[in-house]
Short mmCIF file of N, CA, C and O and ligand atoms in Angstrom, two decimals:
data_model
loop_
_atom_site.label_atom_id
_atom_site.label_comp_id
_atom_site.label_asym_id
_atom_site.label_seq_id
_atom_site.Cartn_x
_atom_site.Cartn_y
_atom_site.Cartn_z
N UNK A 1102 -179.77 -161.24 -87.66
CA UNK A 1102 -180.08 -160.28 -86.59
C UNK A 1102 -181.38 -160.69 -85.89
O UNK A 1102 -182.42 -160.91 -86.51
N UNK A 1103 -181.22 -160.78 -84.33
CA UNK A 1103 -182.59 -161.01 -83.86
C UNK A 1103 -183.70 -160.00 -83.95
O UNK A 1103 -183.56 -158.78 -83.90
N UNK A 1104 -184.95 -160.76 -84.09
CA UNK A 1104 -185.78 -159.74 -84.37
C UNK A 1104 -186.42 -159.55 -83.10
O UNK A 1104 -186.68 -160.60 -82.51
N UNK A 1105 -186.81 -158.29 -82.44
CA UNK A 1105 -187.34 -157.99 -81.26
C UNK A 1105 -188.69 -157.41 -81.36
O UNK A 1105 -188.85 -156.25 -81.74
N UNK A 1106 -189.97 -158.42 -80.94
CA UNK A 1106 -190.82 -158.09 -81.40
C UNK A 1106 -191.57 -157.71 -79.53
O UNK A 1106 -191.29 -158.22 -78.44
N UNK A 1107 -192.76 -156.37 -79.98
CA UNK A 1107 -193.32 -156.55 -78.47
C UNK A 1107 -194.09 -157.86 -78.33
O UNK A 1107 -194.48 -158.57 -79.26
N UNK A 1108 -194.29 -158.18 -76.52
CA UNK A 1108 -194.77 -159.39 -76.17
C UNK A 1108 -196.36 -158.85 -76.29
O UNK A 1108 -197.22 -159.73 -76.19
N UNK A 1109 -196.61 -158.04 -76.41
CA UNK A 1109 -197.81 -157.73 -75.93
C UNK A 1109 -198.84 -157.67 -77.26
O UNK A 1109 -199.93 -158.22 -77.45
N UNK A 1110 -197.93 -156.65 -78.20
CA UNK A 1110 -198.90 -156.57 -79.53
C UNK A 1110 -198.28 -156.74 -80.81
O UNK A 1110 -198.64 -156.24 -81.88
N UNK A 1111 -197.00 -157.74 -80.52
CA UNK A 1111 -196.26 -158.42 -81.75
C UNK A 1111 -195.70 -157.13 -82.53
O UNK A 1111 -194.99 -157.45 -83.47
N UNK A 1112 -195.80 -156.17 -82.41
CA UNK A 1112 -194.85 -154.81 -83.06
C UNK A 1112 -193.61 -155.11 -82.85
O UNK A 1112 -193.19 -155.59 -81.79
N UNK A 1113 -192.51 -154.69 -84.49
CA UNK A 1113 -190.99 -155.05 -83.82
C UNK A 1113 -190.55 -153.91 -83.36
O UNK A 1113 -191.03 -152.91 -83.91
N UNK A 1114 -189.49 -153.67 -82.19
CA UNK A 1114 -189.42 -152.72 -81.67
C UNK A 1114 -188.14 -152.15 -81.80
O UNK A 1114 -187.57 -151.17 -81.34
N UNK A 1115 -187.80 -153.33 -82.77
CA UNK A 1115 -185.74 -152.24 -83.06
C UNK A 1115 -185.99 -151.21 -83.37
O UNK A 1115 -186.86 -151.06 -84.23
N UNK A 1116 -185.28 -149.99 -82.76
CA UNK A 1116 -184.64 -148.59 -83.17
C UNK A 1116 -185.86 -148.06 -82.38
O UNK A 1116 -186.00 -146.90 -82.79
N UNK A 1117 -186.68 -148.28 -81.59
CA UNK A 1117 -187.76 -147.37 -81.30
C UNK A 1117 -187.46 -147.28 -79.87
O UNK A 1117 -186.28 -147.41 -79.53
N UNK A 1118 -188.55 -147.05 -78.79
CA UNK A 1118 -188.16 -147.26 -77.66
C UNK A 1118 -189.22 -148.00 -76.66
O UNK A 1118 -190.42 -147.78 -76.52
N UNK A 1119 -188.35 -149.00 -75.96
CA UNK A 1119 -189.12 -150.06 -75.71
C UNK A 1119 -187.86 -150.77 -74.39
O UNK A 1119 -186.64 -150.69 -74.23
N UNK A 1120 -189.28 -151.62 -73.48
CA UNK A 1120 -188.15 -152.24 -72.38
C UNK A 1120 -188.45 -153.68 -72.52
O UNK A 1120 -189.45 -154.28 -72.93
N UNK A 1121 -187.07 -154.14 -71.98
CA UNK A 1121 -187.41 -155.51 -72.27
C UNK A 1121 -186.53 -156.16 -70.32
O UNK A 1121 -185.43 -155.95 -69.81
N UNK A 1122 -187.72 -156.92 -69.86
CA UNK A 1122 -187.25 -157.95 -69.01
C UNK A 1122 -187.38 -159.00 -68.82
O UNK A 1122 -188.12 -159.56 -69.64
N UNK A 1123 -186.83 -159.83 -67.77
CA UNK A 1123 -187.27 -161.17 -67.45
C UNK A 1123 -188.48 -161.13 -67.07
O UNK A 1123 -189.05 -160.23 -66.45
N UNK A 1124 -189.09 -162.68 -67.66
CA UNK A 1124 -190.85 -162.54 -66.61
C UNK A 1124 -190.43 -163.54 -65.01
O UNK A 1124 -189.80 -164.57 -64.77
N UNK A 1125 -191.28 -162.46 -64.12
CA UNK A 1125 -191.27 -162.08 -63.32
C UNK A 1125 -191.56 -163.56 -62.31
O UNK A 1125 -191.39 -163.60 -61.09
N UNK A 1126 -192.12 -164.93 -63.33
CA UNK A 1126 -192.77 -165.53 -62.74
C UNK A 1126 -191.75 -166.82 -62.98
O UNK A 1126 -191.41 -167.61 -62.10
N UNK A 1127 -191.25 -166.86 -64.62
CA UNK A 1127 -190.35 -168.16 -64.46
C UNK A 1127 -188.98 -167.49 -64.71
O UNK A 1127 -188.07 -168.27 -64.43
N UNK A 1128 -188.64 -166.57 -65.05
CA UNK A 1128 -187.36 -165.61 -65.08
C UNK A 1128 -186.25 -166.26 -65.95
O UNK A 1128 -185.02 -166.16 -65.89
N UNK A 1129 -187.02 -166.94 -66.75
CA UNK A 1129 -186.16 -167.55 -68.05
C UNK A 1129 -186.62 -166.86 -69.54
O UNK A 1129 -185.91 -166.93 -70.54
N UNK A 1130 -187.67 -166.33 -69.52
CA UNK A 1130 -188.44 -166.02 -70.55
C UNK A 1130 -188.47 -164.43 -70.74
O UNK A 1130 -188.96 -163.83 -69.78
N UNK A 1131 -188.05 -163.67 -71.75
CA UNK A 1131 -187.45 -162.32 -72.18
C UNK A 1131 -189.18 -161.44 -72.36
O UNK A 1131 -190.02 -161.91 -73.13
N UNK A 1132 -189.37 -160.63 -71.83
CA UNK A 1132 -190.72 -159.90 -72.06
C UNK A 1132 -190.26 -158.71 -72.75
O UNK A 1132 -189.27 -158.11 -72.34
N UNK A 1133 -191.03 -158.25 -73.98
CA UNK A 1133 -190.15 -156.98 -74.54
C UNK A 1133 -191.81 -156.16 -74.27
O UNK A 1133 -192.86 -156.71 -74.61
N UNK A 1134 -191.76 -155.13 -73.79
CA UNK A 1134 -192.90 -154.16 -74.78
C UNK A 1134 -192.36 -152.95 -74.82
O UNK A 1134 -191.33 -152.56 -74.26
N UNK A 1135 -193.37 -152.15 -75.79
CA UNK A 1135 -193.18 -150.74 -76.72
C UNK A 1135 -193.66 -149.97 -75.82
O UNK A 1135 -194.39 -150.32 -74.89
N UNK A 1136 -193.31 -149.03 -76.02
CA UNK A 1136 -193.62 -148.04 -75.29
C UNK A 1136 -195.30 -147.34 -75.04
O UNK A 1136 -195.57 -146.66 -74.05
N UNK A 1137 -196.27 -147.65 -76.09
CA UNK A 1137 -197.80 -147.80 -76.43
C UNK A 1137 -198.05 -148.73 -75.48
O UNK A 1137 -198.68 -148.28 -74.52
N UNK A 1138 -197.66 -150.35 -75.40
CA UNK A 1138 -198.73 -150.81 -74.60
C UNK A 1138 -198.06 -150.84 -72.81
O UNK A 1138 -198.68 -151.27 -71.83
N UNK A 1139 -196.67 -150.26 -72.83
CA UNK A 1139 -196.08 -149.31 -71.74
C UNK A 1139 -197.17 -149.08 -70.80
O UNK A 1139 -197.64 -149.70 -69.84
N UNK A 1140 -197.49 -147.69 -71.54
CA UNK A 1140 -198.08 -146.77 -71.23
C UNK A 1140 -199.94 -147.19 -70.92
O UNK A 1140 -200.79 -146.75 -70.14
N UNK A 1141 -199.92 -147.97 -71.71
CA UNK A 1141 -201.25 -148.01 -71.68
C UNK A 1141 -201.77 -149.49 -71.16
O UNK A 1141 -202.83 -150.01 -71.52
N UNK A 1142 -200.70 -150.11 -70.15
CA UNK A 1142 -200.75 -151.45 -69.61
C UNK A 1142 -200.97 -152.61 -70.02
O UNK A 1142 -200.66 -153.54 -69.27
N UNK A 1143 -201.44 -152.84 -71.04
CA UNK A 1143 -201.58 -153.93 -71.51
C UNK A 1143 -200.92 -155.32 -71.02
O UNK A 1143 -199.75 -155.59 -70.74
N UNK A 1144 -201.74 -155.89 -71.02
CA UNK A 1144 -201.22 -157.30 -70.63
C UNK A 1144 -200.19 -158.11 -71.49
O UNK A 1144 -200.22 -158.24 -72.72
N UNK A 1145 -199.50 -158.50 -70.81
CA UNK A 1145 -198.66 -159.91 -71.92
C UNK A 1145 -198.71 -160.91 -71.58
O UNK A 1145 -199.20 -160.93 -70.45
N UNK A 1146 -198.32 -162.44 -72.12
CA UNK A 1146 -198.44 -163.37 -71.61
C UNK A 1146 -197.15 -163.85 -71.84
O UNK A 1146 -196.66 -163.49 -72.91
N UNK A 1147 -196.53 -164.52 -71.18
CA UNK A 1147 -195.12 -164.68 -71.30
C UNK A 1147 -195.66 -166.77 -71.71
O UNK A 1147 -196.76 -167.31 -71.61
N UNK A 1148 -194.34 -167.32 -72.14
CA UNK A 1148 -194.92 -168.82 -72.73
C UNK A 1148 -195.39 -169.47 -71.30
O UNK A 1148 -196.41 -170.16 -71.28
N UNK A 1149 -194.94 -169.33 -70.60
CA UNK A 1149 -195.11 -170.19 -68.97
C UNK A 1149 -195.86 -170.06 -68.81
O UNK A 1149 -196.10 -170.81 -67.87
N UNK A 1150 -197.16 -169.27 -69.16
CA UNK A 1150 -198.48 -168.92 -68.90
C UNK A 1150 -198.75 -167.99 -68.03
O UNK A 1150 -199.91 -167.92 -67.61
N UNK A 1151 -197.50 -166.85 -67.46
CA UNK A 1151 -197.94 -166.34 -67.02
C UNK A 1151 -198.57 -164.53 -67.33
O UNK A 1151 -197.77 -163.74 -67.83
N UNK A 1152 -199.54 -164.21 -67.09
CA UNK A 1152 -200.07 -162.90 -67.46
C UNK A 1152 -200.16 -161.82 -66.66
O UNK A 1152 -200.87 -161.80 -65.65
N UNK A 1153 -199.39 -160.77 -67.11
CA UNK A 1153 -199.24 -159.56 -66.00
C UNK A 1153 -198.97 -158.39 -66.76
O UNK A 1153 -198.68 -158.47 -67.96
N UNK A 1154 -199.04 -157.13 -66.07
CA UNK A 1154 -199.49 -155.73 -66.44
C UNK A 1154 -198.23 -155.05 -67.08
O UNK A 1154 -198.29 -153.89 -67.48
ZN1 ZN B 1190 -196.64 -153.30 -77.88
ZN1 ZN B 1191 -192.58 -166.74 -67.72
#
């Protein structure tokens, strides 16, 4: 089973609630976050290097 961890603060996020998309910049690369750093913006860095809210 894949494990779905957030991009932002490595929390796994099965069964909880959480969004996950493409990044925005190379649109190959899966961005998941939780609903905590959601809310509270946190940055992620996706592998392509790119960093956004
Ligand atoms: Zn998170
Ligand atoms: Zn990317």
């Amino acid at each position: 089973m894949e494990e779905l961890k957030c991009t932002s603060c490595g929390v796994g996020v099965l069964g909880k609630n959480f969004v996950r998309f493409e990044c925005p910049a190379c649109g190959k690369e899966e961005i998941i976050r939780c609903l905590p750093c959601r809310k509270n913006l946190r940055n992620y860095t996706c592998k392509c290097g790119f960093v956004g809210p």
